[in-house]
Coordinates of C-alpha atoms and ligand atoms in Angstrom, one line a residue:
Chain A
M589 CA -0.6 -24.4 9.7
H590 CA 2.0 -22.2 11.4
W591 CA 2.7 -22.7 14.9
R592 CA 1.7 -19.1 15.7
Q593 CA -1.7 -19.7 14.2
I594 CA -2.1 -22.9 16.2
K595 CA -1.4 -21.1 19.3
D596 CA -3.7 -18.4 18.5
R597 CA -6.6 -20.9 18.0
L598 CA -5.7 -22.9 21.1
S599 CA -5.7 -19.8 23.2
A600 CA -9.0 -18.7 21.8
K601 CA -10.6 -22.1 22.4
S602 CA -9.2 -22.3 26.1
M603 CA -10.6 -18.8 26.8
I604 CA -14.0 -19.8 25.5
L605 CA -13.9 -22.9 27.8
A606 CA -12.9 -20.8 30.8
V607 CA -15.7 -18.3 30.1
A608 CA -18.2 -21.2 29.7
F609 CA -17.1 -22.9 32.9
A610 CA -17.3 -19.7 34.8
N611 CA -20.9 -18.9 33.5
S612 CA -22.2 -22.4 33.9
L613 CA -21.4 -22.3 37.5
V614 CA -24.2 -19.9 38.3
L615 CA -26.6 -22.3 36.3
L616 CA -25.2 -25.4 38.1
V617 CA -25.5 -23.8 41.6
G618 CA -29.2 -22.7 40.7
L619 CA -29.9 -26.2 39.3
G620 CA -28.5 -28.0 42.3
L621 CA -30.6 -25.9 44.6
L622 CA -33.7 -26.4 42.5
I623 CA -33.3 -30.2 42.5
K624 CA -32.8 -30.2 46.3
S625 CA -35.8 -28.0 46.9
I626 CA -38.2 -30.3 45.0
P627 CA -39.1 -32.6 47.9
I628 CA -40.7 -29.7 49.9
L629 CA -42.2 -28.2 46.8
E630 CA -44.0 -31.5 46.2
K631 CA -45.5 -31.5 49.7
K632 CA -46.5 -27.8 50.1
S633 CA -47.4 -25.0 47.8
L634 CA -44.7 -22.4 47.1
F635 CA -47.4 -19.8 47.9
H636 CA -48.1 -21.3 51.3
L637 CA -44.3 -21.5 52.2
L638 CA -43.7 -17.9 51.2
L639 CA -46.7 -16.5 53.1
S640 CA -47.0 -18.6 56.2
S641 CA -45.4 -17.3 59.5
N642 CA -45.2 -20.7 61.2
W643 CA -41.7 -21.9 61.5
H644 CA -41.7 -25.2 63.4
P645 CA -39.5 -27.5 61.6
L646 CA -40.1 -30.3 64.1
R647 CA -43.8 -30.2 63.3
G648 CA -43.0 -30.0 59.6
E649 CA -44.1 -26.3 59.3
F650 CA -41.9 -24.2 57.2
G651 CA -43.2 -20.6 56.8
F652 CA -40.7 -18.3 55.3
Y653 CA -42.6 -15.1 55.8
P654 CA -40.8 -13.8 58.9
F655 CA -37.5 -14.5 57.2
I656 CA -38.5 -12.8 54.0
V657 CA -39.9 -9.8 55.9
G658 CA -36.7 -9.6 58.0
T659 CA -34.5 -9.6 54.9
L660 CA -36.6 -6.9 53.2
E661 CA -36.8 -4.7 56.2
V662 CA -33.2 -4.9 57.2
T663 CA -32.3 -4.1 53.6
A664 CA -34.8 -1.2 53.4
I665 CA -33.3 0.3 56.6
A666 CA -29.8 -0.1 55.2
M667 CA -30.8 1.7 51.9
I668 CA -32.6 4.4 53.6
L669 CA -29.7 5.2 55.6
A670 CA -27.1 4.6 53.0
V671 CA -28.5 6.0 49.7
P672 CA -28.7 9.8 50.6
V673 CA -25.4 9.9 52.3
C674 CA -23.6 8.0 49.6
L675 CA -25.1 10.0 46.8
L676 CA -24.2 13.2 48.5
S677 CA -20.6 12.0 49.1
A678 CA -20.2 10.9 45.4
I679 CA -21.6 14.2 44.2
Y680 CA -19.3 16.1 46.6
L681 CA -16.3 14.0 45.6
S682 CA -16.9 14.4 41.9
E683 CA -18.1 17.8 41.5
Y684 CA -16.6 19.9 44.4
A685 CA -13.7 18.2 46.0
H686 CA -10.1 18.9 45.0
H687 CA -8.8 16.1 42.9
R688 CA -6.3 15.0 45.5
L689 CA -9.0 14.7 48.1
R690 CA -11.0 12.6 45.5
E691 CA -8.0 10.2 45.0
I692 CA -7.6 9.8 48.8
A693 CA -11.3 9.1 49.1
R694 CA -11.2 6.5 46.5
I695 CA -8.5 4.6 48.3
T696 CA -10.4 4.8 51.5
V697 CA -13.5 3.6 49.9
D698 CA -11.7 0.7 48.2
I699 CA -10.3 -0.3 51.7
M700 CA -13.7 -0.2 53.1
A701 CA -14.9 -2.5 50.4
A702 CA -12.1 -5.0 51.1
I703 CA -12.7 -5.3 54.8
P704 CA -14.0 -8.8 55.7
S705 CA -17.5 -8.8 56.7
V706 CA -16.8 -10.7 60.0
I707 CA -14.9 -7.5 61.0
Y708 CA -18.0 -5.4 60.3
G709 CA -19.9 -7.9 62.4
L710 CA -17.5 -7.7 65.3
W711 CA -17.5 -3.9 65.2
G712 CA -21.3 -4.0 65.1
V713 CA -21.4 -6.0 68.2
I714 CA -19.0 -3.7 70.0
V715 CA -20.2 -0.4 68.8
V716 CA -23.6 -0.4 66.9
V717 CA -25.5 -2.9 69.3
P718 CA -24.8 -0.8 72.5
F719 CA -25.6 2.4 70.5
V720 CA -29.0 1.0 69.5
C721 CA -29.6 -0.2 73.0
L722 CA -28.9 3.3 74.4
L723 CA -31.1 4.8 71.7
G724 CA -33.8 2.4 72.7
K725 CA -33.6 3.4 76.4
W726 CA -33.6 7.1 75.4
L727 CA -36.8 6.5 73.3
N728 CA -38.3 4.3 76.1
T729 CA -38.2 1.2 74.0
P730 CA -36.4 -1.4 75.8
T731 CA -34.2 -3.4 73.5
T732 CA -31.1 -5.6 73.7
G733 CA -29.7 -3.6 70.7
Y734 CA -29.6 -6.9 68.7
S735 CA -32.2 -5.6 66.2
L736 CA -33.3 -4.7 62.8
L737 CA -31.9 -1.2 63.2
A738 CA -28.4 -2.5 64.3
G739 CA -28.5 -4.8 61.3
G740 CA -29.6 -1.9 59.0
I741 CA -26.8 0.3 60.2
I742 CA -24.1 -2.4 59.6
L743 CA -25.5 -3.2 56.2
A744 CA -25.7 0.5 55.3
I745 CA -22.0 0.9 56.0
M746 CA -21.1 -2.3 54.2
A747 CA -23.1 -1.2 51.1
S748 CA -21.7 2.2 51.0
P749 CA -18.4 1.6 49.3
I750 CA -20.0 0.1 46.2
I751 CA -22.7 2.8 46.0
I752 CA -20.1 5.5 46.4
S753 CA -17.5 4.2 44.1
V754 CA -19.9 3.2 41.2
S755 CA -21.7 6.6 41.3
L756 CA -18.4 8.4 41.5
E757 CA -17.3 6.6 38.3
V758 CA -20.6 7.3 36.6
L759 CA -20.5 11.0 37.6
R760 CA -16.9 11.3 36.3
T761 CA -17.9 9.9 32.9
V762 CA -20.3 12.9 32.4
P763 CA -18.3 15.1 30.2
I764 CA -16.9 18.4 31.2
Q765 CA -18.8 20.1 28.4
A766 CA -22.1 19.1 30.2
R767 CA -21.1 21.3 33.1
E768 CA -19.6 24.1 31.0
A769 CA -22.9 24.2 29.0
A770 CA -24.9 24.8 32.0
L771 CA -22.4 27.1 33.9
A772 CA -21.8 29.2 30.9
L773 CA -25.5 30.2 31.0
G774 CA -24.9 31.6 34.5
T775 CA -26.1 28.6 36.7
T776 CA -24.7 28.0 40.1
R777 CA -22.8 24.8 40.4
W778 CA -25.6 23.0 42.2
E779 CA -28.0 24.1 39.4
A780 CA -25.6 22.7 36.8
I781 CA -25.3 19.4 38.8
K782 CA -29.1 19.1 39.3
H783 CA -30.3 20.0 35.9
V784 CA -27.5 18.5 33.7
V785 CA -25.0 16.2 35.4
L786 CA -27.5 14.3 37.5
R787 CA -29.9 13.9 34.5
N788 CA -27.1 12.6 32.6
A789 CA -25.9 10.2 35.2
F790 CA -29.3 9.1 36.4
H791 CA -29.3 5.5 35.1
G792 CA -25.8 4.9 36.2
I793 CA -26.6 6.1 39.6
L794 CA -29.7 4.0 39.8
S795 CA -27.7 0.9 39.1
A796 CA -25.1 1.9 41.7
V797 CA -28.0 1.9 44.1
I798 CA -29.2 -1.5 42.9
L799 CA -25.7 -3.0 43.2
G800 CA -25.6 -1.8 46.7
F801 CA -29.0 -3.1 47.4
A802 CA -28.0 -6.6 46.1
R803 CA -24.9 -6.5 48.4
A804 CA -27.0 -5.7 51.4
F805 CA -29.7 -8.2 50.6
G806 CA -27.3 -11.1 50.4
E807 CA -24.9 -10.2 53.2
T808 CA -24.8 -12.8 55.9
I809 CA -22.2 -13.0 58.5
A810 CA -22.1 -9.3 59.7
V811 CA -25.9 -9.3 59.9
L812 CA -26.2 -12.6 61.6
M813 CA -23.9 -11.4 64.4
I814 CA -26.1 -8.5 65.3
V815 CA -29.7 -8.8 64.1
G816 CA -30.9 -11.0 66.9
N817 CA -32.1 -14.0 64.8
V818 CA -35.5 -14.5 66.2
P819 CA -38.0 -16.0 63.7
K820 CA -40.8 -13.7 64.2
V821 CA -42.1 -10.8 62.1
P822 CA -40.6 -7.7 63.8
T823 CA -43.1 -5.0 64.8
S824 CA -40.6 -2.2 65.3
V825 CA -37.0 -1.4 64.3
F826 CA -35.8 -2.2 67.9
D827 CA -37.1 -5.9 67.5
P828 CA -34.8 -8.6 66.4
A829 CA -35.2 -10.1 63.0
Y830 CA -34.1 -13.1 61.2
P831 CA -33.0 -12.5 57.6
L832 CA -32.7 -15.5 55.1
P833 CA -29.0 -15.6 54.8
A834 CA -28.7 -15.8 58.6
L835 CA -31.2 -18.7 58.7
L836 CA -29.1 -20.6 56.2
A837 CA -25.8 -20.0 57.8
N838 CA -27.1 -20.7 61.4
N839 CA -28.9 -23.9 60.6
Y840 CA -27.5 -25.7 57.5
G841 CA -25.7 -28.7 58.6
E842 CA -27.5 -29.1 61.9
M843 CA -30.6 -31.0 62.7
M844 CA -30.5 -32.5 59.3
S845 CA -32.4 -35.5 60.6
I846 CA -35.7 -33.6 60.5
P847 CA -37.5 -34.5 57.4
L848 CA -37.8 -31.8 54.7
Y849 CA -35.7 -29.4 56.8
N850 CA -32.7 -29.7 54.4
S851 CA -35.0 -29.2 51.4
A852 CA -36.7 -26.1 53.0
L853 CA -33.4 -24.5 53.6
L854 CA -32.2 -25.1 50.1
L855 CA -35.5 -23.6 48.8
S856 CA -34.8 -20.5 50.8
A857 CA -31.2 -20.4 49.4
L858 CA -32.7 -20.6 45.8
I859 CA -35.0 -17.7 46.5
L860 CA -32.1 -15.6 47.8
L861 CA -30.0 -16.5 44.8
L862 CA -32.8 -15.6 42.4
V863 CA -33.5 -12.2 44.1
V864 CA -29.8 -11.2 44.3
S865 CA -29.3 -12.2 40.6
A866 CA -32.3 -10.2 39.5
F867 CA -31.0 -7.2 41.2
N868 CA -27.6 -7.6 39.7
M869 CA -28.9 -8.1 36.2
T870 CA -31.1 -5.0 36.5
A871 CA -28.0 -3.1 37.5
H872 CA -25.9 -4.3 34.8
L873 CA -28.6 -3.9 32.1
T874 CA -29.0 -0.2 33.2
L875 CA -25.2 0.3 33.3
M876 CA -24.9 -1.1 29.8
R877 CA -27.6 1.3 28.6
V878 CA -25.5 4.2 30.1
E879 CA -22.3 3.1 28.3
K880 CA -24.1 2.7 25.0
R881 CA -25.1 6.3 25.1
Chain B
M1437 CA -15.2 52.2 26.6
P1438 CA -14.3 48.6 25.4
H1439 CA -16.4 46.0 27.1
I1440 CA -13.4 43.7 27.4
S1441 CA -9.9 44.8 28.2
L1442 CA -7.0 42.5 29.2
S1443 CA -3.8 43.7 30.7
N1444 CA -0.7 41.6 31.5
L1445 CA -2.7 38.4 31.6
M1446 CA -0.8 35.2 32.6
V1447 CA -2.5 31.8 32.7
A1448 CA -0.9 28.6 33.9
Y1449 CA -1.9 25.0 34.4
G1450 CA 0.0 24.1 37.5
N1451 CA 3.6 25.2 36.6
Q1452 CA 3.1 25.2 32.9
K1453 CA 2.5 28.8 31.6
V1454 CA 0.2 28.7 28.6
L1455 CA -0.5 32.3 28.2
Q1456 CA 1.7 35.3 29.2
N1457 CA 1.8 39.0 28.7
I1458 CA -1.5 39.4 27.0
T1459 CA -2.5 43.0 26.8
V1460 CA -5.3 43.9 24.4
D1461 CA -8.7 45.7 24.1
I1462 CA -11.5 43.8 22.3
P1463 CA -13.6 46.2 20.3
N1464 CA -17.4 46.4 20.9
N1465 CA -19.9 45.3 18.5
Q1466 CA -17.4 43.7 16.1
I1467 CA -16.4 40.2 15.5
T1468 CA -12.8 39.6 17.0
A1469 CA -11.2 36.4 15.8
I1470 CA -8.5 34.7 17.9
I1471 CA -6.2 32.8 15.6
G1472 CA -3.1 30.7 16.0
P1473 CA -1.7 27.2 15.8
S1474 CA -3.0 24.3 17.7
G1475 CA -2.0 24.4 21.4
C1476 CA -1.1 28.2 21.6
G1477 CA -3.7 28.9 24.1
K1478 CA -6.7 30.1 22.1
T1479 CA -9.3 28.1 24.1
T1480 CA -7.6 28.9 27.3
L1481 CA -7.8 32.7 26.5
L1482 CA -11.4 32.5 25.6
K1483 CA -12.4 30.5 28.7
T1484 CA -10.6 33.1 31.0
L1485 CA -13.1 35.7 29.6
N1486 CA -16.1 34.1 31.4
R1487 CA -14.1 32.3 34.0
L1488 CA -14.8 28.9 32.7
V1489 CA -11.2 28.1 33.4
D1490 CA -12.3 27.9 37.1
L1491 CA -13.3 24.4 36.4
Y1492 CA -9.7 23.2 36.0
D1493 CA -8.2 22.3 39.3
E1494 CA -4.7 23.7 38.9
I1495 CA -5.4 26.8 37.0
R1496 CA -3.7 30.1 37.9
V1497 CA -4.6 33.4 36.4
E1498 CA -2.7 36.6 37.0
G1499 CA -3.1 40.0 35.6
E1500 CA -6.4 41.8 34.8
V1501 CA -9.4 41.0 32.8
R1502 CA -11.8 43.9 32.9
I1503 CA -15.2 43.7 31.6
D1504 CA -17.2 47.0 31.7
G1505 CA -14.6 48.3 34.0
A1506 CA -14.8 45.7 36.7
D1507 CA -12.0 43.1 37.2
I1508 CA -13.7 39.8 36.7
Y1509 CA -11.1 37.9 38.9
D1510 CA -11.8 40.1 41.8
P1511 CA -12.8 37.7 44.7
K1512 CA -15.9 39.8 45.1
A1513 CA -16.9 39.6 41.4
D1514 CA -20.4 38.3 40.6
L1515 CA -19.6 35.2 38.8
L1516 CA -23.2 34.3 37.9
N1517 CA -23.8 37.7 36.4
L1518 CA -20.6 37.7 34.6
R1519 CA -21.5 34.4 32.9
K1520 CA -24.9 35.7 32.1
K1521 CA -23.4 38.7 30.4
V1522 CA -20.8 36.7 28.5
G1523 CA -22.3 33.8 26.7
F1524 CA -20.2 30.8 25.4
L1525 CA -20.4 28.4 22.6
S1526 CA -18.2 25.3 22.8
Q1527 CA -16.4 23.6 20.0
K1528 CA -18.7 20.6 20.1
P1529 CA -22.3 21.7 20.9
Y1530 CA -23.7 20.1 24.0
P1531 CA -27.4 20.1 24.1
L1532 CA -28.8 20.1 27.6
P1533 CA -30.5 16.7 28.2
M1534 CA -34.1 18.2 27.7
S1535 CA -36.4 19.3 24.9
I1536 CA -35.4 21.8 22.2
H1537 CA -38.0 24.2 23.8
D1538 CA -36.6 23.8 27.3
N1539 CA -33.1 24.2 26.1
I1540 CA -34.0 27.8 25.2
T1541 CA -36.0 28.6 28.3
F1542 CA -33.5 27.0 30.6
G1543 CA -31.6 30.2 31.2
P1544 CA -34.5 32.5 31.6
R1545 CA -36.0 30.0 34.1
I1546 CA -32.7 29.7 36.0
H1547 CA -32.5 33.3 36.3
R1548 CA -36.1 33.5 37.4
M1549 CA -37.1 36.2 35.0
N1550 CA -40.7 37.2 35.2
R1551 CA -43.2 38.0 32.5
K1552 CA -42.3 41.6 32.4
E1553 CA -38.6 41.2 32.3
L1554 CA -39.0 38.6 29.5
L1555 CA -41.1 41.0 27.4
D1556 CA -38.9 43.9 28.1
Q1557 CA -35.9 41.9 27.0
I1558 CA -37.4 40.9 23.7
Q1559 CA -38.9 44.4 23.1
E1560 CA -35.4 45.9 23.6
L1561 CA -33.9 43.4 21.3
E1562 CA -36.6 43.8 18.7
K1563 CA -35.6 47.5 18.5
H1564 CA -32.3 46.3 17.0
I1565 CA -33.4 43.1 15.3
P1566 CA -37.1 43.1 14.6
I1567 CA -38.6 39.6 14.2
D1568 CA -40.0 40.5 10.8
S1569 CA -36.5 40.8 9.5
L1570 CA -35.8 37.3 10.6
C1571 CA -38.7 35.7 8.7
P1572 CA -38.0 34.8 5.2
N1573 CA -39.4 37.5 2.8
G1574 CA -40.4 39.4 6.0
R1575 CA -43.7 37.6 6.2
Q1576 CA -45.4 38.7 9.4
E1577 CA -48.0 35.9 9.4
E1578 CA -45.2 33.4 10.0
T1579 CA -45.0 34.6 13.5
R1580 CA -47.4 32.1 15.0
H1581 CA -47.1 33.1 18.6
S1582 CA -48.4 36.4 19.9
K1583 CA -46.7 38.3 22.6
T1584 CA -49.1 37.3 25.2
H1585 CA -47.4 33.9 25.5
E1586 CA -44.1 35.4 26.3
M1587 CA -42.2 32.0 26.7
A1588 CA -43.4 30.7 23.5
Y1589 CA -42.7 34.0 21.7
L1590 CA -39.3 34.1 23.3
V1591 CA -38.5 30.5 22.1
E1592 CA -39.5 31.4 18.6
Y1593 CA -37.6 34.6 18.6
Y1594 CA -34.4 33.2 19.7
L1595 CA -34.6 30.1 17.4
R1596 CA -35.2 32.5 14.6
L1597 CA -32.3 34.7 15.6
A1598 CA -30.0 31.7 15.5
G1599 CA -31.5 30.5 12.2
L1600 CA -33.1 27.4 13.5
W1601 CA -36.7 28.0 13.7
E1602 CA -38.0 26.7 10.4
E1603 CA -36.3 23.4 11.0
V1604 CA -37.6 22.7 14.4
R1605 CA -40.9 24.6 14.6
E1606 CA -42.8 21.3 14.3
R1607 CA -40.9 19.4 17.0
L1608 CA -40.1 21.9 19.8
H1609 CA -40.7 19.2 22.4
A1610 CA -38.5 16.6 21.0
P1611 CA -35.3 15.9 22.8
A1612 CA -32.5 18.2 21.6
A1613 CA -30.2 15.4 21.4
Q1614 CA -31.9 14.2 18.1
L1615 CA -30.8 17.3 16.2
S1616 CA -27.9 17.2 13.8
I1617 CA -24.7 18.6 15.1
G1618 CA -25.1 21.7 12.9
Q1619 CA -28.6 22.2 14.3
Q1620 CA -27.2 21.5 17.9
Q1621 CA -24.7 24.4 17.4
R1622 CA -27.4 26.8 16.4
L1623 CA -29.5 25.6 19.3
A1624 CA -26.6 26.3 21.6
L1625 CA -26.4 29.8 20.0
A1626 CA -30.1 30.4 20.6
R1627 CA -29.8 29.1 24.2
A1628 CA -26.9 31.4 24.9
L1629 CA -28.7 34.4 23.3
A1630 CA -31.8 33.7 25.5
V1631 CA -30.1 34.9 28.6
E1632 CA -29.4 38.1 26.7
P1633 CA -25.6 38.4 27.0
E1634 CA -23.7 41.3 25.8
V1635 CA -20.8 39.4 24.7
I1636 CA -20.6 35.9 22.7
L1637 CA -17.5 33.8 23.0
A1638 CA -17.3 31.0 20.6
D1639 CA -14.6 28.4 20.5
E1640 CA -14.2 27.1 17.0
P1641 CA -18.0 27.0 16.7
T1642 CA -17.9 25.5 13.2
S1643 CA -15.2 22.9 13.5
A1644 CA -17.6 20.0 14.0
L1645 CA -19.9 21.2 11.4
D1646 CA -20.4 20.6 7.6
P1647 CA -19.7 23.6 5.3
I1648 CA -23.3 24.5 4.9
S1649 CA -24.0 24.6 8.6
A1650 CA -20.8 26.4 9.1
Q1651 CA -21.9 29.1 6.6
L1652 CA -25.2 29.4 8.6
I1653 CA -23.4 30.0 11.8
E1654 CA -21.1 32.7 10.2
K1655 CA -24.1 34.4 8.7
Q1656 CA -25.7 34.5 12.0
F1657 CA -22.7 36.0 13.6
K1658 CA -22.6 38.8 11.1
T1659 CA -26.2 39.6 11.7
L1660 CA -25.6 39.6 15.5
K1661 CA -22.5 41.7 15.7
N1662 CA -24.4 44.9 15.5
H1663 CA -25.9 44.1 18.9
Y1664 CA -23.3 42.0 20.5
T1665 CA -19.6 41.8 20.9
I1666 CA -18.4 38.6 19.4
V1667 CA -15.2 36.7 20.1
V1668 CA -14.5 33.7 17.9
V1669 CA -11.6 31.3 18.2
T1670 CA -10.8 29.7 14.8
H1671 CA -8.0 27.9 13.3
I1672 CA -9.4 28.5 9.7
L1673 CA -7.6 31.5 8.3
R1674 CA -10.2 31.9 5.6
Q1675 CA -12.9 32.0 8.1
A1676 CA -11.2 34.8 9.9
R1677 CA -10.8 36.6 6.7
R1678 CA -14.5 36.2 6.0
I1679 CA -16.0 37.3 9.3
A1680 CA -13.4 39.0 11.5
D1681 CA -13.3 42.7 12.0
Y1682 CA -10.4 42.5 14.4
V1683 CA -7.8 39.9 14.8
I1684 CA -5.7 38.6 17.7
F1685 CA -2.8 36.3 16.7
L1686 CA -1.4 34.0 19.5
Y1687 CA 1.8 32.0 19.0
L1688 CA 3.1 29.7 21.8
G1689 CA 1.1 31.5 24.5
E1690 CA 2.2 35.0 23.4
L1691 CA 0.2 37.8 21.9
V1692 CA 2.1 38.3 18.7
E1693 CA 0.0 40.8 16.8
H1694 CA -3.4 42.2 17.0
G1695 CA -5.3 44.9 15.0
P1696 CA -8.1 45.5 12.6
A1697 CA -8.7 42.6 10.1
E1698 CA -7.8 44.5 7.0
Q1699 CA -4.6 45.7 8.2
F1700 CA -3.7 42.5 9.9
F1701 CA -4.0 40.5 6.7
S1702 CA -2.7 43.0 4.2
S1703 CA 0.2 44.4 6.1
P1704 CA 1.3 42.3 9.0
R1705 CA 4.0 43.8 11.1
D1706 CA 5.5 40.7 12.8
E1707 CA 7.6 38.1 10.9
R1708 CA 5.6 35.3 12.6
T1709 CA 2.4 36.7 11.6
R1710 CA 3.5 36.9 8.0
A1711 CA 4.7 33.3 8.1
Y1712 CA 1.5 32.1 9.7
I1713 CA -0.8 34.0 7.1
S1714 CA 1.2 32.6 4.2
G1715 CA 1.0 29.1 5.7
E1716 CA 4.6 28.6 6.4
I1717 CA 3.9 27.8 10.1
S1718 CA 0.8 26.3 11.3
Ligands
ATP2182 N1 -6.9 21.2 31.6 C1 -5.5 21.3 31.2 N2 -4.6 20.9 32.0 C2 -3.3 21.1 31.7 N3 -2.9 21.6 30.5 C3 -3.8 22.1 29.7 C4 -5.3 21.9 30.0 N4 -5.9 22.5 28.9 C5 -5.0 22.9 28.0 N5 -3.8 22.7 28.4 C6 -2.5 23.1 27.7 O1 -2.5 24.5 27.6 C7 -2.1 24.7 26.2 C8 -3.1 25.6 25.5 O2 -4.2 24.8 25.3 P1 -5.5 25.4 24.5 O3 -6.6 24.4 24.5 O4 -5.8 26.7 25.0 O5 -5.0 25.5 23.0 P2 -5.8 25.9 21.7 O6 -5.0 27.0 21.1 O7 -7.2 26.1 21.9 O8 -5.4 24.6 20.7 P3 -6.4 23.9 19.7 O9 -6.4 24.8 18.5 O10 -5.8 22.5 19.5 O11 -7.8 23.8 20.3 C9 -1.8 23.5 25.5 O12 -0.4 23.3 25.6 C10 -2.5 22.5 26.4 O13 -1.8 21.3 26.5
MG2183 MG1 -8.9 24.9 21.3

């Protein structure tokens, strides 16, 4: 066999190995978490763990309900704030803006995406928390500012770059003929966008939103710094909350002498992993469908 | 008075001039063919006539394009009305992402035409092209829809006018993307006609089509020219010979020669026209 052919085979084989290794990591992580969570699953039903609000590790009570609710609510607030603004910006950048402005915005958005979340967290403590505190005073709802709302605002800002940049790319893949077809019939720009461009880009934009959602759902540090971290089901957006990622980051490694504590935390990690993976898979499957068309 | 009259038109993408010194009147109720080698500016010229060139960021248009006497590049010009009056068929048909039926009704719905306007529009058109004449063998009973269902009647009328009705009558509510390319092009024609334009611009409307579908489109254009002014870009000389009443020959962004088709093809005045017609340059 020629040396060139050998090299070709070797490189193909090593690439397969690399891919297999990278992919099996996800499985290994999931498997590790599952094994570690077995002890608590043997003692308590999963159903009970997910729906109980009692979080008293010392008494052996591990109810994840407040954490799950906290995660969902903070994510929901973030999405409600982020999605409309991001979609409008993406539409503006793709359909109305001069192409130079579009390029500048692309760069800014990329920078936003690259800022470490600690910095967002600090910025949240300095700016968002006092702002929410003031807002609470103004609305006669005393609050420290460390709250669901503050967490949601920070998450919205952090999820924005991915939502904007993916939906912008999706909108740019809609061929110019689509716009021409509508405009040539005498539609306004907005009518062309609404009836033709957005219909075409719908699945892609949906997956942009899901990707943003996944980012917000799993984000840890920034939220942990401003959401208050009180293990109780919040009753208003000015109440503090305690999302799952914050629970993990705050407690893992400490108080490990408490029986089952370790196992309970790893179970919550597994839940988080599964939910975020599910979001990501949905997003990628919808994006794949877009590309096939 | 001609519908469309260009004088001293210059179009540039950024600093690159692609059309200059274009002065020509386009005759009414005839088929005008714009011919010329690839890259000479045919598509650009066509798209300046309904301002679709506005979509390009760096476009620059100087000179005058008058339609019915009004300069369409006047900042106060009514762009929506212009595009309603000047329909457009692209090289590759693009069905709107909706059903066949909705593709036709899209224009009238966007322009918020009411019942009476729709009926008036069809009645006016029927004076020139009665629906009976669009039915094979003139069979009146083929017309399933009565005039009381104006939208349904409108859809049928324009699909017949574009020569597509018989092929889609059973699946009007299927997605338009399911149609063959040739059918999509006729759908695009029907869709453009449904906003009742006075002018139809078509950019190589048959280049993506098989010979049979291409023939159908050509036949349709010949039927339509009595009522519409048609401007067709084509790079097929034989097609220009078959359908054109008037010819505009562009070469490297310049208007080399224009005139009635017969004269243009039989006794071209310019050396370059002669060379192009005989196939020496392409
Ligand atoms: N969006 C654009 N930006 C920059 N230059 C362009 C753009 N569109 C067209 N051009 C240039 O303008 C010139 C004329 O293009 P146009 O598409 O009008 O030619 P055409 O005669 O229609 O050619 P073809 O027969 O190949 O379709 C070409 O040199 C082309 O490169
Ligand atoms: Mg062209």
